[in-house]
Amino acid sequence: MTATDIAIVGVGKIARDQHIPSIAADPGFTLAATVSRSGGVDGTENHETLDALLEARPDIPAVSLCMPPVPRYEAARAAIAAGRHVMLEKPPGATVAEVFALERLAREAGVTLFATWHSRHAAGVAAAKDWLADKNIRRLRVDWKEDVRKWHPGQAWIWEPGGLGVFDPGINALSIVTEIMPVPLHLSAAELSFPENRDTPIAADLTFAGPGDIDATATFDWRQEGGEIWQIEIETDAGTLKLTEGGDRLFIDGAEQEVANAGEYPELYRRFAHLIDTGASDVDPAPLIHVADAFLLGRRIVTAPFHD
């Protein structure tokens, strides 16, 4: 198997924690270059800008975009125009329209576009989807709570327009829900809590509507202390399913199920390689649509200032 050269654009925390180790362990890819103004990866060629990379290295066929969502569209558009396959960190864009535009551009250019949702590749998600497939859903409860100071220290962009605020982690839960639920849901109400000194919410309460009398809600909160709560509980006519630890552990009626996989980001790169090999794309905007609807429907609540 011949490895595909790939470049990482945006060498921040998520790139160093997840993308770089996953590429290093994947026989399908070789990290050939990076794009970063603040320093790249030791021993790897670095470029100051994406345009510089695209001009200097026409031999690199794939790029993984790990920068914040607001500048991601222009970077993806430029890479697609240069004939490169593109992998997008979540969320795939700052707006839903951007995602549809990139999908069209990739299709016209004949390149692969992979809009990733890493939490869909957590160990318990596929098994949860299979178990729920023939069940009647009665209740969905999502609790996704963490400490922003721990997971996003000093990252000012998350508090700026387009940064999503608490929906940055919350969209992970939505990506799982939209993957495993056997029936479609749409947002019917939302309350968004904004610190008085920030432009994005620190907490959100969502209510969904769907077929029948489904009771479906989600709570996201960035003020959690004493450990993360990343869980989804679904009551059905045949028992209760629970995913905990971000989808890594699966319980049916309280009994833990045996699940295993290679890890979320290694699975993403395995999927990206398959898409490139088969000439396909994978672009699902459903989680981002829920977030956009929350901003459209959400009742704004102003809360105490937040300081790092």
mmCIF file of C-alpha atoms in Angstrom:
data_model
loop_
_atom_site.group_PDB
_atom_site.id
_atom_site.type_symbol
_atom_site.label_atom_id
_atom_site.label_comp_id
_atom_site.label_asym_id
_atom_site.label_seq_id
_atom_site.Cartn_x
_atom_site.Cartn_y
_atom_site.Cartn_z
ATOM 1 C CA MET A 1 0.000 0.000 0.000
ATOM 2 C CA THR A 2 1.391 3.389 -1.040
ATOM 3 C CA ALA A 3 0.877 6.149 1.501
ATOM 4 C CA THR A 4 -0.756 9.396 0.370
ATOM 5 C CA ASP A 5 1.068 12.609 1.207
ATOM 6 C CA ILE A 6 -1.088 14.959 3.275
ATOM 7 C CA ALA A 7 -0.632 18.443 4.720
ATOM 8 C CA ILE A 8 -2.141 19.795 7.925
ATOM 9 C CA VAL A 9 -3.351 23.391 7.815
ATOM 10 C CA GLY A 10 -3.511 24.908 11.293
ATOM 11 C CA VAL A 11 -1.185 23.367 13.852
ATOM 12 C CA GLY A 12 -3.079 24.045 17.063
ATOM 13 C CA LYS A 13 -4.171 21.948 20.023
ATOM 14 C CA ILE A 14 -6.499 19.608 18.136
ATOM 15 C CA ALA A 15 -3.910 19.009 15.417
ATOM 16 C CA ARG A 16 -1.191 18.177 17.922
ATOM 17 C CA ASP A 17 -3.432 16.102 20.196
ATOM 18 C CA GLN A 18 -5.285 14.109 17.539
ATOM 19 C CA HIS A 19 -4.478 14.678 13.877
ATOM 20 C CA ILE A 20 -0.689 14.417 13.925
ATOM 21 C CA PRO A 21 -0.568 11.202 16.021
ATOM 22 C CA SER A 22 -3.345 9.649 13.901
ATOM 23 C CA ILE A 23 -1.514 10.390 10.653
ATOM 24 C CA ALA A 24 1.727 9.041 12.098
ATOM 25 C CA ALA A 25 0.006 5.747 12.959
ATOM 26 C CA ASP A 26 -1.873 5.422 9.648
ATOM 27 C CA PRO A 27 -0.132 3.517 6.835
ATOM 28 C CA GLY A 28 -2.404 5.272 4.360
ATOM 29 C CA PHE A 29 -0.951 8.748 4.926
ATOM 30 C CA THR A 30 2.386 10.504 5.339
ATOM 31 C CA LEU A 31 2.533 13.983 6.877
ATOM 32 C CA ALA A 32 4.435 15.789 4.142
ATOM 33 C CA ALA A 33 3.977 19.416 5.189
ATOM 34 C CA THR A 34 2.172 21.799 7.505
ATOM 35 C CA VAL A 35 0.806 25.326 7.276
ATOM 36 C CA SER A 36 1.239 27.414 10.418
ATOM 37 C CA ARG A 37 2.318 30.933 11.248
ATOM 38 C CA SER A 38 3.160 29.940 14.820
ATOM 39 C CA GLY A 39 5.445 27.008 14.087
ATOM 40 C CA GLY A 40 4.843 23.644 12.515
ATOM 41 C CA VAL A 41 6.013 20.163 13.436
ATOM 42 C CA ASP A 42 9.658 19.338 14.094
ATOM 43 C CA GLY A 43 11.184 17.631 11.098
ATOM 44 C CA THR A 44 8.285 18.509 8.782
ATOM 45 C CA GLU A 45 8.305 21.169 6.069
ATOM 46 C CA ASN A 46 6.216 24.185 7.097
ATOM 47 C CA HIS A 47 4.660 27.005 5.067
ATOM 48 C CA GLU A 48 3.400 30.353 6.300
ATOM 49 C CA THR A 49 0.215 30.259 4.212
ATOM 50 C CA LEU A 50 -1.947 27.737 2.412
ATOM 51 C CA ASP A 51 -1.366 29.548 -0.881
ATOM 52 C CA ALA A 52 2.372 29.072 -0.410
ATOM 53 C CA LEU A 53 1.884 25.362 0.214
ATOM 54 C CA LEU A 54 -0.389 24.901 -2.808
ATOM 55 C CA GLU A 55 2.128 26.668 -5.049
ATOM 56 C CA ALA A 56 5.243 24.969 -3.702
ATOM 57 C CA ARG A 57 3.884 21.439 -3.319
ATOM 58 C CA PRO A 58 1.589 20.411 -6.184
ATOM 59 C CA ASP A 59 2.602 16.833 -5.382
ATOM 60 C CA ILE A 60 0.644 16.797 -2.094
ATOM 61 C CA PRO A 61 -2.855 15.604 -3.055
ATOM 62 C CA ALA A 62 -4.664 15.978 0.283
ATOM 63 C CA VAL A 63 -5.011 18.577 3.019
ATOM 64 C CA SER A 64 -6.564 18.382 6.462
ATOM 65 C CA LEU A 65 -7.962 21.724 7.623
ATOM 66 C CA CYS A 66 -7.677 22.106 11.393
ATOM 67 C CA MET A 67 -8.076 25.854 11.791
ATOM 68 C CA PRO A 68 -11.130 27.486 13.465
ATOM 69 C CA PRO A 69 -14.352 27.420 11.421
ATOM 70 C CA VAL A 70 -14.535 31.049 10.249
ATOM 71 C CA PRO A 71 -11.491 30.975 7.904
ATOM 72 C CA ARG A 72 -12.074 27.360 6.879
ATOM 73 C CA TYR A 73 -14.301 28.046 3.878
ATOM 74 C CA GLU A 74 -11.736 30.146 2.022
ATOM 75 C CA ALA A 75 -9.019 27.598 2.767
ATOM 76 C CA ALA A 76 -11.171 24.705 1.567
ATOM 77 C CA ARG A 77 -12.227 26.607 -1.542
ATOM 78 C CA ALA A 78 -8.605 27.336 -2.451
ATOM 79 C CA ALA A 79 -7.525 23.735 -1.876
ATOM 80 C CA ILE A 80 -10.399 22.360 -3.945
ATOM 81 C CA ALA A 81 -9.646 24.821 -6.749
ATOM 82 C CA ALA A 82 -6.061 23.524 -6.695
ATOM 83 C CA GLY A 83 -7.352 19.968 -7.153
ATOM 84 C CA ARG A 84 -6.651 18.742 -3.615
ATOM 85 C CA HIS A 85 -8.757 16.361 -1.550
ATOM 86 C CA VAL A 86 -9.974 18.118 1.605
ATOM 87 C CA MET A 87 -10.734 16.915 5.108
ATOM 88 C CA LEU A 88 -12.583 19.376 7.351
ATOM 89 C CA GLU A 89 -12.400 19.422 11.130
ATOM 90 C CA LYS A 90 -15.774 19.876 12.780
ATOM 91 C CA PRO A 91 -17.819 21.941 12.321
ATOM 92 C CA PRO A 92 -17.376 21.871 8.533
ATOM 93 C CA GLY A 93 -18.075 25.590 8.221
ATOM 94 C CA ALA A 94 -19.114 28.734 10.012
ATOM 95 C CA THR A 95 -22.435 28.628 8.146
ATOM 96 C CA VAL A 96 -24.607 25.950 6.585
ATOM 97 C CA ALA A 97 -24.454 27.686 3.201
ATOM 98 C CA GLU A 98 -20.664 27.338 3.173
ATOM 99 C CA VAL A 99 -20.934 23.580 3.554
ATOM 100 C CA PHE A 100 -23.328 23.221 0.634
ATOM 101 C CA ALA A 101 -21.102 25.481 -1.471
ATOM 102 C CA LEU A 102 -18.000 23.416 -0.715
ATOM 103 C CA GLU A 103 -19.836 20.200 -1.521
ATOM 104 C CA ARG A 104 -20.774 21.594 -4.934
ATOM 105 C CA LEU A 105 -17.256 22.876 -5.614
ATOM 106 C CA ALA A 106 -15.699 19.512 -4.719
ATOM 107 C CA ARG A 107 -18.160 17.669 -6.932
ATOM 108 C CA GLU A 108 -17.426 19.966 -9.870
ATOM 109 C CA ALA A 109 -13.665 19.635 -9.325
ATOM 110 C CA GLY A 110 -13.808 15.854 -8.993
ATOM 111 C CA VAL A 111 -12.064 15.768 -5.607
ATOM 112 C CA THR A 112 -12.988 14.240 -2.270
ATOM 113 C CA LEU A 113 -14.509 16.392 0.462
ATOM 114 C CA PHE A 114 -14.821 14.836 3.915
ATOM 115 C CA ALA A 115 -16.756 16.841 6.514
ATOM 116 C CA THR A 116 -15.767 14.978 9.669
ATOM 117 C CA TRP A 117 -17.730 14.374 12.848
ATOM 118 C CA HIS A 118 -15.217 12.651 15.095
ATOM 119 C CA SER A 119 -17.704 11.684 17.821
ATOM 120 C CA ARG A 120 -19.588 9.506 15.334
ATOM 121 C CA HIS A 121 -16.549 7.254 15.456
ATOM 122 C CA ALA A 122 -16.588 6.788 19.237
ATOM 123 C CA ALA A 123 -16.503 3.122 20.197
ATOM 124 C CA GLY A 124 -20.167 2.679 21.099
ATOM 125 C CA VAL A 125 -21.863 4.693 18.365
ATOM 126 C CA ALA A 126 -22.142 2.100 15.587
ATOM 127 C CA ALA A 127 -23.506 -0.527 17.977
ATOM 128 C CA ALA A 128 -25.978 1.984 19.404
ATOM 129 C CA LYS A 129 -27.225 2.797 15.908
ATOM 130 C CA ASP A 130 -27.711 -0.885 15.113
ATOM 131 C CA TRP A 131 -29.618 -1.557 18.359
ATOM 132 C CA LEU A 132 -31.930 1.425 17.881
ATOM 133 C CA ALA A 133 -32.707 0.727 14.225
ATOM 134 C CA ASP A 134 -35.954 -1.172 14.827
ATOM 135 C CA LYS A 135 -37.000 0.431 18.120
ATOM 136 C CA ASN A 136 -39.770 2.921 18.843
ATOM 137 C CA ILE A 137 -38.243 5.941 20.550
ATOM 138 C CA ARG A 138 -40.044 7.426 23.541
ATOM 139 C CA ARG A 139 -37.508 9.753 25.113
ATOM 140 C CA LEU A 140 -34.112 11.246 24.294
ATOM 141 C CA ARG A 141 -32.025 13.036 26.879
ATOM 142 C CA VAL A 142 -28.606 14.543 26.107
ATOM 143 C CA ASP A 143 -26.319 15.949 28.803
ATOM 144 C CA TRP A 144 -23.051 17.361 27.470
ATOM 145 C CA LYS A 145 -21.193 19.341 30.091
ATOM 146 C CA GLU A 146 -17.529 20.224 30.488
ATOM 147 C CA ASP A 147 -15.175 22.877 31.815
ATOM 148 C CA VAL A 148 -14.267 25.330 29.047
ATOM 149 C CA ARG A 149 -11.149 26.401 30.932
ATOM 150 C CA LYS A 150 -9.848 22.833 30.736
ATOM 151 C CA TRP A 151 -10.736 22.047 27.138
ATOM 152 C CA HIS A 152 -10.316 25.447 25.450
ATOM 153 C CA PRO A 153 -7.797 27.396 27.530
ATOM 154 C CA GLY A 154 -7.145 30.846 26.115
ATOM 155 C CA GLN A 155 -8.891 30.116 22.805
ATOM 156 C CA ALA A 156 -10.511 33.488 22.184
ATOM 157 C CA TRP A 157 -11.971 32.498 18.803
ATOM 158 C CA ILE A 158 -14.603 30.251 20.424
ATOM 159 C CA TRP A 159 -16.198 33.324 22.010
ATOM 160 C CA GLU A 160 -16.305 35.325 18.791
ATOM 161 C CA PRO A 161 -19.071 35.246 16.143
ATOM 162 C CA GLY A 162 -18.729 31.991 14.229
ATOM 163 C CA GLY A 163 -16.885 30.313 17.100
ATOM 164 C CA LEU A 164 -20.053 28.481 18.270
ATOM 165 C CA GLY A 165 -19.383 28.803 21.998
ATOM 166 C CA VAL A 166 -20.765 25.816 23.902
ATOM 167 C CA PHE A 167 -21.946 24.343 20.616
ATOM 168 C CA ASP A 168 -18.315 23.561 19.798
ATOM 169 C CA PRO A 169 -18.545 20.521 22.104
ATOM 170 C CA GLY A 170 -22.340 20.337 21.901
ATOM 171 C CA ILE A 171 -22.204 19.670 18.187
ATOM 172 C CA ASN A 172 -20.350 16.448 19.030
ATOM 173 C CA ALA A 173 -23.458 15.233 20.830
ATOM 174 C CA LEU A 174 -25.641 16.362 17.943
ATOM 175 C CA SER A 175 -23.428 14.470 15.522
ATOM 176 C CA ILE A 176 -24.054 11.278 17.490
ATOM 177 C CA VAL A 177 -27.794 11.889 17.814
ATOM 178 C CA THR A 178 -28.202 12.513 14.083
ATOM 179 C CA GLU A 179 -26.238 9.327 13.388
ATOM 180 C CA ILE A 180 -27.999 6.888 15.710
ATOM 181 C CA MET A 181 -31.613 8.059 15.840
ATOM 182 C CA PRO A 182 -33.850 5.941 13.567
ATOM 183 C CA VAL A 183 -36.264 8.868 13.096
ATOM 184 C CA PRO A 184 -35.544 12.497 12.171
ATOM 185 C CA LEU A 185 -35.757 15.276 14.730
ATOM 186 C CA HIS A 186 -35.950 19.018 14.295
ATOM 187 C CA LEU A 187 -35.426 21.773 16.820
ATOM 188 C CA SER A 188 -38.593 23.316 18.232
ATOM 189 C CA ALA A 189 -37.247 25.590 21.010
ATOM 190 C CA ALA A 190 -33.998 26.742 22.588
ATOM 191 C CA GLU A 191 -32.632 28.865 25.411
ATOM 192 C CA LEU A 192 -29.086 30.162 24.996
ATOM 193 C CA SER A 193 -27.100 31.618 27.896
ATOM 194 C CA PHE A 194 -24.589 34.288 26.847
ATOM 195 C CA PRO A 195 -22.035 35.750 29.265
ATOM 196 C CA GLU A 196 -22.527 39.504 29.152
ATOM 197 C CA ASN A 197 -18.957 39.966 27.855
ATOM 198 C CA ARG A 198 -19.047 37.259 25.153
ATOM 199 C CA ASP A 199 -20.634 36.861 21.724
ATOM 200 C CA THR A 200 -21.331 33.116 21.869
ATOM 201 C CA PRO A 201 -23.247 31.064 24.457
ATOM 202 C CA ILE A 202 -21.769 29.301 27.455
ATOM 203 C CA ALA A 203 -24.823 27.047 27.902
ATOM 204 C CA ALA A 204 -27.849 25.921 25.916
ATOM 205 C CA ASP A 205 -31.080 24.027 26.497
ATOM 206 C CA LEU A 206 -32.678 22.512 23.397
ATOM 207 C CA THR A 207 -36.050 20.914 22.732
ATOM 208 C CA PHE A 208 -36.675 18.761 19.672
ATOM 209 C CA ALA A 209 -39.794 17.575 17.888
ATOM 210 C CA GLY A 210 -40.227 14.373 15.937
ATOM 211 C CA PRO A 211 -42.675 11.636 15.035
ATOM 212 C CA GLY A 212 -45.293 10.707 17.612
ATOM 213 C CA ASP A 213 -44.876 11.872 21.177
ATOM 214 C CA ILE A 214 -41.079 11.773 21.411
ATOM 215 C CA ASP A 215 -39.743 13.719 24.389
ATOM 216 C CA ALA A 216 -36.346 14.917 23.186
ATOM 217 C CA THR A 217 -34.115 17.457 24.946
ATOM 218 C CA ALA A 218 -30.456 18.380 25.228
ATOM 219 C CA THR A 219 -28.492 20.429 27.741
ATOM 220 C CA PHE A 220 -25.033 21.779 26.959
ATOM 221 C CA ASP A 221 -22.972 23.611 29.582
ATOM 222 C CA TRP A 222 -19.398 24.860 29.662
ATOM 223 C CA ARG A 223 -19.427 25.644 33.380
ATOM 224 C CA GLN A 224 -19.143 22.041 34.539
ATOM 225 C CA GLU A 225 -16.734 21.338 37.378
ATOM 226 C CA GLY A 226 -15.624 18.037 38.849
ATOM 227 C CA GLY A 227 -15.411 16.022 35.650
ATOM 228 C CA GLU A 228 -17.090 15.883 32.282
ATOM 229 C CA ILE A 229 -20.598 14.611 31.614
ATOM 230 C CA TRP A 230 -20.913 13.430 28.025
ATOM 231 C CA GLN A 231 -23.938 11.157 27.848
ATOM 232 C CA ILE A 232 -26.975 10.349 25.747
ATOM 233 C CA GLU A 233 -29.892 8.345 27.104
ATOM 234 C CA ILE A 234 -32.663 6.983 24.875
ATOM 235 C CA GLU A 235 -35.755 5.220 26.178
ATOM 236 C CA THR A 236 -37.450 2.854 23.735
ATOM 237 C CA ASP A 237 -40.272 0.339 23.726
ATOM 238 C CA ALA A 238 -37.660 -2.404 24.203
ATOM 239 C CA GLY A 239 -35.451 -0.889 26.896
ATOM 240 C CA THR A 240 -33.117 2.010 27.590
ATOM 241 C CA LEU A 241 -29.871 2.737 25.802
ATOM 242 C CA LYS A 242 -27.180 4.938 27.269
ATOM 243 C CA LEU A 243 -23.951 6.203 25.744
ATOM 244 C CA THR A 244 -21.445 7.694 28.184
ATOM 245 C CA GLU A 245 -17.933 9.146 28.027
ATOM 246 C CA GLY A 246 -18.658 10.811 24.711
ATOM 247 C CA GLY A 247 -19.948 7.630 23.118
ATOM 248 C CA ASP A 248 -17.112 5.332 24.144
ATOM 249 C CA ARG A 249 -19.240 3.235 26.533
ATOM 250 C CA LEU A 250 -22.597 1.699 25.662
ATOM 251 C CA PHE A 251 -25.197 0.375 28.117
ATOM 252 C CA ILE A 252 -28.466 -1.418 27.401
ATOM 253 C CA ASP A 253 -30.814 -1.513 30.399
ATOM 254 C CA GLY A 254 -27.810 -0.846 32.634
ATOM 255 C CA ALA A 255 -25.662 -3.663 31.257
ATOM 256 C CA GLU A 256 -22.469 -2.510 29.591
ATOM 257 C CA GLN A 257 -21.952 -3.812 26.072
ATOM 258 C CA GLU A 258 -18.592 -4.868 24.663
ATOM 259 C CA VAL A 259 -17.449 -2.366 22.029
ATOM 260 C CA ALA A 260 -14.072 -1.462 20.583
ATOM 261 C CA ASN A 261 -12.488 0.469 17.744
ATOM 262 C CA ALA A 262 -9.204 2.107 16.827
ATOM 263 C CA GLY A 263 -10.155 5.534 18.162
ATOM 264 C CA GLU A 264 -12.095 8.453 16.756
ATOM 265 C CA TYR A 265 -9.386 10.249 14.782
ATOM 266 C CA PRO A 266 -7.656 7.117 13.468
ATOM 267 C CA GLU A 267 -11.079 6.068 12.174
ATOM 268 C CA LEU A 268 -11.493 9.470 10.500
ATOM 269 C CA TYR A 269 -8.247 9.094 8.578
ATOM 270 C CA ARG A 270 -9.109 5.531 7.641
ATOM 271 C CA ARG A 271 -12.412 6.843 6.267
ATOM 272 C CA PHE A 272 -10.693 9.703 4.417
ATOM 273 C CA ALA A 273 -8.317 7.265 2.725
ATOM 274 C CA HIS A 274 -11.257 5.094 1.637
ATOM 275 C CA LEU A 275 -13.132 8.083 0.234
ATOM 276 C CA ILE A 276 -10.097 9.171 -1.787
ATOM 277 C CA ASP A 277 -9.550 5.634 -3.088
ATOM 278 C CA THR A 278 -13.172 5.324 -4.199
ATOM 279 C CA GLY A 279 -13.544 8.866 -5.543
ATOM 280 C CA ALA A 280 -16.350 9.670 -3.092
ATOM 281 C CA SER A 281 -17.204 12.457 -0.644
ATOM 282 C CA ASP A 282 -18.932 12.451 2.745
ATOM 283 C CA VAL A 283 -20.658 15.709 3.685
ATOM 284 C CA ASP A 284 -23.476 15.672 6.246
ATOM 285 C CA PRO A 285 -24.586 19.105 7.496
ATOM 286 C CA ALA A 286 -27.289 17.763 9.861
ATOM 287 C CA PRO A 287 -25.506 18.565 13.178
ATOM 288 C CA LEU A 288 -24.674 22.086 11.992
ATOM 289 C CA ILE A 289 -28.267 22.625 10.893
ATOM 290 C CA HIS A 290 -29.437 21.932 14.463
ATOM 291 C CA VAL A 291 -26.940 24.521 15.742
ATOM 292 C CA ALA A 292 -28.055 27.086 13.184
ATOM 293 C CA ASP A 293 -31.672 26.465 14.167
ATOM 294 C CA ALA A 294 -30.754 26.977 17.825
ATOM 295 C CA PHE A 295 -29.403 30.437 17.024
ATOM 296 C CA LEU A 296 -32.527 31.185 14.960
ATOM 297 C CA LEU A 297 -35.013 29.982 17.581
ATOM 298 C CA GLY A 298 -33.048 30.551 20.753
ATOM 299 C CA ARG A 299 -34.255 32.836 23.506
ATOM 300 C CA ARG A 300 -31.197 34.814 24.644
ATOM 301 C CA ILE A 301 -30.424 34.862 28.361
ATOM 302 C CA VAL A 302 -27.618 37.123 29.598
ATOM 303 C CA THR A 303 -25.496 35.646 32.398
ATOM 304 C CA ALA A 304 -22.469 36.662 34.459
ATOM 305 C CA PRO A 305 -19.286 37.652 32.616
ATOM 306 C CA PHE A 306 -16.846 34.886 31.778
ATOM 307 C CA HIS A 307 -13.100 35.274 32.287
ATOM 308 C CA ASP A 308 -10.410 32.700 31.502
#
